[in-house]
PDB file of C-alpha atoms in Angstrom:
ATOM      1  CA  UNK F 103      50.516   7.167  46.811  1.00 49.00           C
ATOM      2  CA  UNK F 104      52.940  10.029  46.282  1.00 45.00           C
ATOM      3  CA  UNK F 105      52.194  11.841  49.539  1.00 49.00           C
ATOM      4  CA  UNK F 106      53.508  15.266  48.677  1.00 49.00           C
ATOM      5  CA  UNK F 107      51.778  17.606  46.274  1.00 48.00           C
ATOM      6  CA  UNK F 108      55.035  18.045  44.363  1.00 62.00           C
ATOM      7  CA  UNK F 109      55.572  15.895  41.301  1.00 77.00           C
ATOM      8  CA  UNK F 110      57.758  12.885  41.914  1.00 87.00           C
ATOM      9  CA  UNK F 111      61.441  13.664  41.450  1.00 95.00           C
ATOM     10  CA  UNK F 112      62.752  10.970  39.160  1.00 97.00           C
ATOM     11  CA  UNK F 113      65.705  10.257  36.939  1.00 98.00           C
ATOM     12  CA  UNK F 114      65.142   7.822  34.081  1.00 98.00           C
ATOM     13  CA  UNK F 115      67.798   7.214  31.461  1.00 98.00           C
ATOM     14  CA  UNK F 116      69.692   4.976  29.092  1.00 98.00           C
ATOM     15  CA  UNK F 117      73.436   5.396  28.926  1.00 98.00           C
ATOM     16  CA  UNK F 118      76.361   3.901  27.044  1.00 98.00           C
ATOM     17  CA  UNK F 119      78.687   5.015  29.849  1.00 98.00           C
ATOM     18  CA  UNK F 120      79.511   3.339  33.154  1.00 98.00           C
ATOM     19  CA  UNK F 121      76.633   3.958  35.601  1.00 98.00           C
ATOM     20  CA  UNK F 122      77.601   6.471  38.297  1.00 98.00           C
ATOM     21  CA  UNK F 123      76.034   4.865  41.371  1.00 98.00           C
ATOM     22  CA  UNK F 124      77.303   7.523  43.777  1.00 98.00           C
ATOM     23  CA  UNK F 125      75.428  10.159  41.834  1.00 98.00           C
ATOM     24  CA  UNK F 126      72.239   8.041  41.899  1.00 98.00           C
ATOM     25  CA  UNK F 127      72.436   7.566  45.662  1.00 98.00           C
ATOM     26  CA  UNK F 128      72.982  11.286  46.149  1.00 98.00           C
ATOM     27  CA  UNK F 129      70.007  12.031  43.897  1.00 98.00           C
ATOM     28  CA  UNK F 130      67.563   9.874  45.884  1.00 98.00           C
ATOM     29  CA  UNK F 131      68.828  10.901  49.316  1.00 98.00           C
ATOM     30  CA  UNK F 132      66.461  13.556  50.705  1.00 97.00           C
ATOM     31  CA  UNK F 133      65.222  14.647  54.136  1.00 97.00           C
ATOM     32  CA  UNK F 134      61.847  12.915  53.437  1.00 96.00           C
ATOM     33  CA  UNK F 135      63.569   9.538  53.130  1.00 97.00           C
ATOM     34  CA  UNK F 136      64.489   7.226  55.976  1.00 98.00           C
ATOM     35  CA  UNK F 137      65.549   4.478  53.597  1.00 98.00           C
ATOM     36  CA  UNK F 138      67.567   4.307  50.406  1.00 98.00           C
ATOM     37  CA  UNK F 139      67.800   1.060  48.434  1.00 98.00           C
ATOM     38  CA  UNK F 140      70.146   0.621  45.492  1.00 98.00           C
ATOM     39  CA  UNK F 141      69.916  -2.436  43.252  1.00 98.00           C
ATOM     40  CA  UNK F 142      72.512  -3.166  40.570  1.00 98.00           C
ATOM     41  CA  UNK F 143      72.218  -5.862  37.936  1.00 98.00           C
ATOM     42  CA  UNK F 144      75.767  -6.937  37.078  1.00 98.00           C
ATOM     43  CA  UNK F 145      77.375  -9.065  34.378  1.00 98.00           C
ATOM     44  CA  UNK F 146      77.710 -12.612  35.716  1.00 98.00           C
ATOM     45  CA  UNK F 147      80.274 -15.107  34.469  1.00 97.00           C
ATOM     46  CA  UNK F 148      78.401 -18.418  34.744  1.00 97.00           C
ATOM     47  CA  UNK F 149      74.952 -19.270  33.342  1.00 95.00           C
ATOM     48  CA  UNK F 150      73.920 -22.937  33.523  1.00 93.00           C
ATOM     49  CA  UNK F 151      77.563 -23.960  33.449  1.00 95.00           C
ATOM     50  CA  UNK F 152      78.459 -21.816  30.426  1.00 97.00           C
ATOM     51  CA  UNK F 153      81.023 -19.074  30.730  1.00 98.00           C
ATOM     52  CA  UNK F 154      80.231 -15.508  29.648  1.00 98.00           C
ATOM     53  CA  UNK F 155      83.060 -13.166  28.707  1.00 98.00           C
ATOM     54  CA  UNK F 156      80.910 -10.100  27.965  1.00 98.00           C
ATOM     55  CA  UNK F 157      77.342  -8.974  27.248  1.00 98.00           C
ATOM     56  CA  UNK F 158      76.097  -6.597  24.575  1.00 98.00           C
ATOM     57  CA  UNK F 159      72.924  -4.663  25.383  1.00 98.00           C
ATOM     58  CA  UNK F 160      70.700  -3.150  22.725  1.00 98.00           C
ATOM     59  CA  UNK F 161      67.586  -1.053  23.313  1.00 98.00           C
ATOM     60  CA  UNK F 162      64.696   0.513  21.441  1.00 98.00           C
ATOM     61  CA  UNK F 163      65.470   3.854  23.042  1.00 98.00           C
ATOM     62  CA  UNK F 164      62.196   5.794  22.588  1.00 98.00           C
ATOM     63  CA  UNK F 165      60.073   2.939  23.831  1.00 98.00           C
ATOM     64  CA  UNK F 166      62.486   1.857  26.569  1.00 98.00           C
ATOM     65  CA  UNK F 167      62.423   5.357  28.045  1.00 98.00           C
ATOM     66  CA  UNK F 168      58.672   5.641  27.763  1.00 98.00           C
ATOM     67  CA  UNK F 169      58.147   2.220  29.388  1.00 98.00           C
ATOM     68  CA  UNK F 170      60.641   3.069  32.153  1.00 98.00           C
ATOM     69  CA  UNK F 171      58.832   6.340  32.856  1.00 98.00           C
ATOM     70  CA  UNK F 172      55.452   4.598  32.940  1.00 98.00           C
ATOM     71  CA  UNK F 173      56.861   1.978  35.302  1.00 98.00           C
ATOM     72  CA  UNK F 174      58.253   4.622  37.649  1.00 98.00           C
ATOM     73  CA  UNK F 175      54.941   6.495  37.670  1.00 97.00           C
ATOM     74  CA  UNK F 176      53.037   3.280  38.334  1.00 97.00           C
ATOM     75  CA  UNK F 177      55.413   2.427  41.198  1.00 98.00           C
ATOM     76  CA  UNK F 178      54.840   5.855  42.718  1.00 97.00           C
ATOM     77  CA  UNK F 179      51.102   5.103  42.802  1.00 97.00           C
ATOM     78  CA  UNK F 180      51.751   1.982  44.873  1.00 98.00           C
ATOM     79  CA  UNK F 181      54.455   3.108  47.294  1.00 98.00           C
ATOM     80  CA  UNK F 182      55.233   6.483  48.906  1.00 97.00           C
ATOM     81  CA  UNK F 183      58.398   7.199  46.961  1.00 97.00           C
ATOM     82  CA  UNK F 184      60.512  10.172  47.927  1.00 97.00           C
ATOM     83  CA  UNK F 185      62.706   9.866  44.837  1.00 98.00           C
ATOM     84  CA  UNK F 186      63.573   7.258  42.265  1.00 98.00           C
ATOM     85  CA  UNK F 187      66.266   6.672  39.661  1.00 98.00           C
ATOM     86  CA  UNK F 188      66.140   3.998  36.968  1.00 98.00           C
ATOM     87  CA  UNK F 189      69.102   3.703  34.584  1.00 98.00           C
ATOM     88  CA  UNK F 190      69.898   1.057  31.979  1.00 98.00           C
ATOM     89  CA  UNK F 191      73.238   0.698  30.288  1.00 98.00           C
ATOM     90  CA  UNK F 192      73.637  -0.180  26.594  1.00 98.00           C
ATOM     91  CA  UNK F 193      76.626  -1.359  24.568  1.00 98.00           C
ATOM     92  CA  UNK F 194      79.418  -3.797  25.389  1.00 98.00           C
ATOM     93  CA  UNK F 195      79.792  -4.710  29.080  1.00 98.00           C
ATOM     94  CA  UNK F 196      82.535  -6.705  30.753  1.00 98.00           C
ATOM     95  CA  UNK F 197      82.091  -9.089  33.687  1.00 98.00           C
ATOM     96  CA  UNK F 198      81.092  -7.322  36.938  1.00 98.00           C
ATOM     97  CA  UNK F 199      79.930  -4.115  35.226  1.00 98.00           C
ATOM     98  CA  UNK F 200      76.456  -2.853  36.134  1.00 98.00           C
ATOM     99  CA  UNK F 201      73.901  -3.119  33.335  1.00 98.00           C
ATOM    100  CA  UNK F 202      71.025  -1.638  35.315  1.00 98.00           C
ATOM    101  CA  UNK F 203      70.600   0.469  38.436  1.00 98.00           C
ATOM    102  CA  UNK F 204      67.477   1.047  40.495  1.00 98.00           C
ATOM    103  CA  UNK F 205      67.692   3.571  43.338  1.00 98.00           C
ATOM    104  CA  UNK F 206      64.657   4.357  45.484  1.00 98.00           C
ATOM    105  CA  UNK F 207      64.087   6.310  48.631  1.00 98.00           C
ATOM    106  CA  UNK F 208      61.029   6.162  50.885  1.00 98.00           C
ATOM    107  CA  UNK F 209      60.203   7.211  54.440  1.00 98.00           C
ATOM    108  CA  UNK F 210      60.484   3.587  55.716  1.00 98.00           C
ATOM    109  CA  UNK F 211      62.590   0.644  54.566  1.00 98.00           C
ATOM    110  CA  UNK F 212      59.872  -1.911  53.752  1.00 98.00           C
ATOM    111  CA  UNK F 213      58.540   0.326  51.002  1.00 98.00           C
ATOM    112  CA  UNK F 214      62.012   0.990  49.572  1.00 98.00           C
ATOM    113  CA  UNK F 215      62.746  -2.742  49.260  1.00 98.00           C
ATOM    114  CA  UNK F 216      59.295  -3.523  47.838  1.00 98.00           C
ATOM    115  CA  UNK F 217      59.324  -0.654  45.333  1.00 98.00           C
ATOM    116  CA  UNK F 218      62.878  -1.476  44.250  1.00 98.00           C
ATOM    117  CA  UNK F 219      61.980  -5.124  43.680  1.00 98.00           C
ATOM    118  CA  UNK F 220      58.877  -4.183  41.710  1.00 98.00           C
ATOM    119  CA  UNK F 221      60.876  -1.814  39.498  1.00 98.00           C
ATOM    120  CA  UNK F 222      63.548  -4.352  38.535  1.00 98.00           C
ATOM    121  CA  UNK F 223      61.080  -7.257  38.177  1.00 98.00           C
ATOM    122  CA  UNK F 224      58.825  -5.260  35.866  1.00 98.00           C
ATOM    123  CA  UNK F 225      61.703  -3.686  33.926  1.00 98.00           C
ATOM    124  CA  UNK F 226      62.859  -7.179  33.039  1.00 97.00           C
ATOM    125  CA  UNK F 227      59.537  -8.165  31.441  1.00 96.00           C
ATOM    126  CA  UNK F 228      58.408  -5.009  29.706  1.00 97.00           C
ATOM    127  CA  UNK F 229      61.230  -2.573  28.902  1.00 98.00           C
ATOM    128  CA  UNK F 230      62.522  -3.204  25.362  1.00 98.00           C
ATOM    129  CA  UNK F 231      66.179  -3.927  26.027  1.00 98.00           C
ATOM    130  CA  UNK F 232      67.974  -7.112  24.980  1.00 98.00           C
ATOM    131  CA  UNK F 233      71.220  -8.755  25.950  1.00 98.00           C
ATOM    132  CA  UNK F 234      73.505 -10.804  23.748  1.00 98.00           C
ATOM    133  CA  UNK F 235      75.787 -13.372  25.336  1.00 98.00           C
ATOM    134  CA  UNK F 236      79.430 -13.445  24.276  1.00 98.00           C
ATOM    135  CA  UNK F 237      80.392 -16.980  25.314  1.00 98.00           C
ATOM    136  CA  UNK F 238      83.951 -18.039  26.041  1.00 98.00           C
ATOM    137  CA  UNK F 239      83.992 -20.312  22.953  1.00 97.00           C
ATOM    138  CA  UNK F 240      83.717 -17.204  20.742  1.00 97.00           C
ATOM    139  CA  UNK F 241      80.033 -17.598  19.840  1.00 98.00           C
ATOM    140  CA  UNK F 242      77.342 -15.005  20.517  1.00 97.00           C
ATOM    141  CA  UNK F 243      73.640 -15.496  21.222  1.00 97.00           C
ATOM    142  CA  UNK F 244      70.704 -13.150  21.856  1.00 98.00           C
ATOM    143  CA  UNK F 245      68.897 -13.927  25.081  1.00 97.00           C
ATOM    144  CA  UNK F 246      65.118 -14.182  24.720  1.00 95.00           C
ATOM    145  CA  UNK F 247      63.325 -15.624  27.724  1.00 93.00           C
ATOM    146  CA  UNK F 248      60.586 -18.136  27.089  1.00 85.00           C
ATOM    147  CA  UNK F 249      57.343 -16.298  26.304  1.00 64.00           C
ATOM    148  CA  UNK F 250      55.406 -18.608  28.633  1.00 54.00           C
ATOM    149  CA  UNK F 251      56.297 -16.475  31.656  1.00 51.00           C
ATOM    150  CA  UNK F 252      55.156 -13.090  32.759  1.00 48.00           C
ATOM    151  CA  UNK F 253      55.088 -10.773  29.799  1.00 56.00           C
ATOM    152  CA  UNK F 254      53.786  -7.573  28.310  1.00 68.00           C
ATOM    153  CA  UNK F 255      51.793  -5.932  26.971  1.00 60.00           C
ATOM    154  CA  UNK F 256      50.583  -4.424  30.180  1.00 44.00           C
ATOM    155  CA  UNK F 257      48.848  -1.486  28.666  1.00 43.00           C
ATOM    156  CA  UNK F 258      46.123   1.026  28.986  1.00 40.00           C
ATOM    157  CA  UNK F 259      43.092   0.710  26.688  1.00 33.00           C
TER     158      UNK F 259
ATOM    159  CA  UNK S 120      42.026  12.858   2.263  1.00 53.00           C
ATOM    160  CA  UNK S 121      42.904  10.945  -0.874  1.00 54.00           C
ATOM    161  CA  UNK S 122      41.684   7.355  -0.916  1.00 58.00           C
ATOM    162  CA  UNK S 123      44.520   4.905  -1.344  1.00 74.00           C
ATOM    163  CA  UNK S 124      44.725   1.241  -0.649  1.00 92.00           C
ATOM    164  CA  UNK S 125      48.201   1.201   0.743  1.00 95.00           C
ATOM    165  CA  UNK S 126      49.920   2.837   3.684  1.00 96.00           C
ATOM    166  CA  UNK S 127      53.596   3.668   4.223  1.00 97.00           C
ATOM    167  CA  UNK S 128      55.094   2.383   7.437  1.00 98.00           C
ATOM    168  CA  UNK S 129      58.533   1.920   8.982  1.00 98.00           C
ATOM    169  CA  UNK S 130      59.391  -1.469  10.445  1.00 98.00           C
ATOM    170  CA  UNK S 131      62.025  -1.739  13.169  1.00 98.00           C
ATOM    171  CA  UNK S 132      63.500  -5.095  14.070  1.00 98.00           C
ATOM    172  CA  UNK S 133      65.533  -5.850  17.173  1.00 98.00           C
ATOM    173  CA  UNK S 134      67.807  -8.502  18.640  1.00 98.00           C
ATOM    174  CA  UNK S 135      67.190 -11.996  17.173  1.00 98.00           C
ATOM    175  CA  UNK S 136      64.578 -10.605  14.749  1.00 98.00           C
ATOM    176  CA  UNK S 137      67.185  -8.227  13.358  1.00 98.00           C
ATOM    177  CA  UNK S 138      69.841 -10.932  13.276  1.00 98.00           C
ATOM    178  CA  UNK S 139      67.583 -13.346  11.328  1.00 98.00           C
ATOM    179  CA  UNK S 140      66.542 -10.785   8.727  1.00 98.00           C
ATOM    180  CA  UNK S 141      69.918  -9.090   8.485  1.00 98.00           C
ATOM    181  CA  UNK S 142      68.348  -5.661   8.855  1.00 98.00           C
ATOM    182  CA  UNK S 143      67.126  -3.353  11.592  1.00 98.00           C
ATOM    183  CA  UNK S 144      64.811  -1.127   9.584  1.00 98.00           C
ATOM    184  CA  UNK S 145      62.520  -1.510   6.566  1.00 98.00           C
ATOM    185  CA  UNK S 146      60.264   0.927   4.707  1.00 98.00           C
ATOM    186  CA  UNK S 147      57.114  -0.883   3.577  1.00 98.00           C
ATOM    187  CA  UNK S 148      53.816  -0.264   1.880  1.00 98.00           C
ATOM    188  CA  UNK S 149      51.110  -2.291   3.593  1.00 98.00           C
ATOM    189  CA  UNK S 150      47.365  -2.542   2.928  1.00 97.00           C
ATOM    190  CA  UNK S 151      45.301   0.270   4.455  1.00 97.00           C
ATOM    191  CA  UNK S 152      43.460  -0.555   7.691  1.00 96.00           C
ATOM    192  CA  UNK S 153      45.581  -3.623   8.340  1.00 98.00           C
ATOM    193  CA  UNK S 154      45.358  -4.859  11.935  1.00 98.00           C
ATOM    194  CA  UNK S 155      48.384  -5.834  13.989  1.00 98.00           C
ATOM    195  CA  UNK S 156      47.290  -9.477  13.803  1.00 97.00           C
ATOM    196  CA  UNK S 157      47.108  -9.292   9.994  1.00 98.00           C
ATOM    197  CA  UNK S 158      50.437  -7.517   9.913  1.00 98.00           C
ATOM    198  CA  UNK S 159      52.006 -10.428  11.778  1.00 97.00           C
ATOM    199  CA  UNK S 160      50.939 -12.770   8.931  1.00 97.00           C
ATOM    200  CA  UNK S 161      52.235 -10.328   6.314  1.00 98.00           C
ATOM    201  CA  UNK S 162      55.555 -10.054   8.151  1.00 98.00           C
ATOM    202  CA  UNK S 163      56.027 -13.818   7.976  1.00 98.00           C
ATOM    203  CA  UNK S 164      55.066 -13.887   4.277  1.00 98.00           C
ATOM    204  CA  UNK S 165      57.584 -11.204   3.428  1.00 98.00           C
ATOM    205  CA  UNK S 166      60.266 -12.365   5.893  1.00 98.00           C
ATOM    206  CA  UNK S 167      59.981 -16.171   6.091  1.00 98.00           C
ATOM    207  CA  UNK S 168      63.309 -16.243   7.939  1.00 98.00           C
ATOM    208  CA  UNK S 169      61.347 -15.059  11.006  1.00 98.00           C
ATOM    209  CA  UNK S 170      59.468 -18.387  11.184  1.00 98.00           C
ATOM    210  CA  UNK S 171      61.307 -19.572  14.299  1.00 96.00           C
ATOM    211  CA  UNK S 172      60.448 -16.456  16.308  1.00 96.00           C
ATOM    212  CA  UNK S 173      57.186 -15.180  14.788  1.00 96.00           C
ATOM    213  CA  UNK S 174      54.933 -16.589  17.508  1.00 95.00           C
ATOM    214  CA  UNK S 175      57.016 -14.938  20.234  1.00 95.00           C
ATOM    215  CA  UNK S 176      57.330 -11.489  18.635  1.00 97.00           C
ATOM    216  CA  UNK S 177      55.896  -8.485  20.400  1.00 97.00           C
ATOM    217  CA  UNK S 178      54.646  -5.733  18.157  1.00 98.00           C
ATOM    218  CA  UNK S 179      54.689  -2.102  19.187  1.00 98.00           C
ATOM    219  CA  UNK S 180      53.125   0.752  17.251  1.00 98.00           C
ATOM    220  CA  UNK S 181      54.771   4.145  17.691  1.00 98.00           C
ATOM    221  CA  UNK S 182      56.654   2.873  20.751  1.00 98.00           C
ATOM    222  CA  UNK S 183      53.612   1.406  22.561  1.00 98.00           C
ATOM    223  CA  UNK S 184      52.786  -2.285  22.940  1.00 97.00           C
ATOM    224  CA  UNK S 185      49.971  -3.064  20.489  1.00 97.00           C
ATOM    225  CA  UNK S 186      47.050  -5.507  20.601  1.00 95.00           C
ATOM    226  CA  UNK S 187      46.285  -7.791  17.640  1.00 95.00           C
ATOM    227  CA  UNK S 188      43.026  -5.999  16.792  1.00 97.00           C
ATOM    228  CA  UNK S 189      44.633  -2.535  16.646  1.00 98.00           C
ATOM    229  CA  UNK S 190      44.568  -0.907  13.194  1.00 98.00           C
ATOM    230  CA  UNK S 191      47.845   0.382  11.808  1.00 98.00           C
ATOM    231  CA  UNK S 192      47.743   4.030  10.756  1.00 97.00           C
ATOM    232  CA  UNK S 193      49.610   5.788   7.948  1.00 96.00           C
ATOM    233  CA  UNK S 194      53.208   6.568   8.864  1.00 97.00           C
ATOM    234  CA  UNK S 195      53.289   4.188  11.827  1.00 98.00           C
ATOM    235  CA  UNK S 196      56.566   2.959  13.229  1.00 98.00           C
ATOM    236  CA  UNK S 197      56.080  -0.777  13.788  1.00 98.00           C
ATOM    237  CA  UNK S 198      58.624  -2.405  16.082  1.00 98.00           C
ATOM    238  CA  UNK S 199      58.933  -6.192  16.140  1.00 98.00           C
ATOM    239  CA  UNK S 200      60.964  -7.911  18.825  1.00 98.00           C
ATOM    240  CA  UNK S 201      61.270 -11.194  20.710  1.00 97.00           C
ATOM    241  CA  UNK S 202      60.853 -11.229  24.516  1.00 97.00           C
ATOM    242  CA  UNK S 203      62.960  -8.608  26.255  1.00 98.00           C
ATOM    243  CA  UNK S 204      66.025  -9.499  28.326  1.00 98.00           C
ATOM    244  CA  UNK S 205      67.250  -6.316  29.947  1.00 98.00           C
ATOM    245  CA  UNK S 206      68.421  -6.044  33.506  1.00 96.00           C
TER     246      UNK S 206
END
């Protein structure tokens, strides 16, 4: 549903540096957009009563980028995106740091919220990135959600 | 093309699968025309330490999610990983 004949302007990346949210907002802000939504996933301290001191993120970079690009293209078929940016951080993150950023702009706000929610929800089930908890007792543990939920492969024949 | 009965592939392991095996990459010879489903059995035979996660592993061929009936081609990069947890 990309209304213009121009290809969608998108920014998709992995980075081991702090995510520059100002730059992402500037990128998606265009005259075609009446709404800009920015979502950040941030490192939370408490999970089921346990205390996190840091998270390590690892990715399968080639596949993560290809899945992120496919997801962005799919989202642009469903909502009239003006621009979109999808960035995932890797490496060692402290509490409060952003691990993922989704920035979308659309002509009207309902579409920006819906497209932004779709992007983060789908990223979390199909993009090959993993987090490792660094608990406050000094132990570490890879996080692997139960496979009974929503999961890939969502693929073309 | 010469007829051989084995195929060279690269295996990549991530997160808990890498932690359990103590490695992130392996170079293997596997039988020609092996399917992804058959590869899963072979992986457990050769890496029994993956027992606890084998049923949850996703397998991707050349950076695309693969189905169990897909046949693995010469030179494939086979990634094996438990459910993703980005975001």
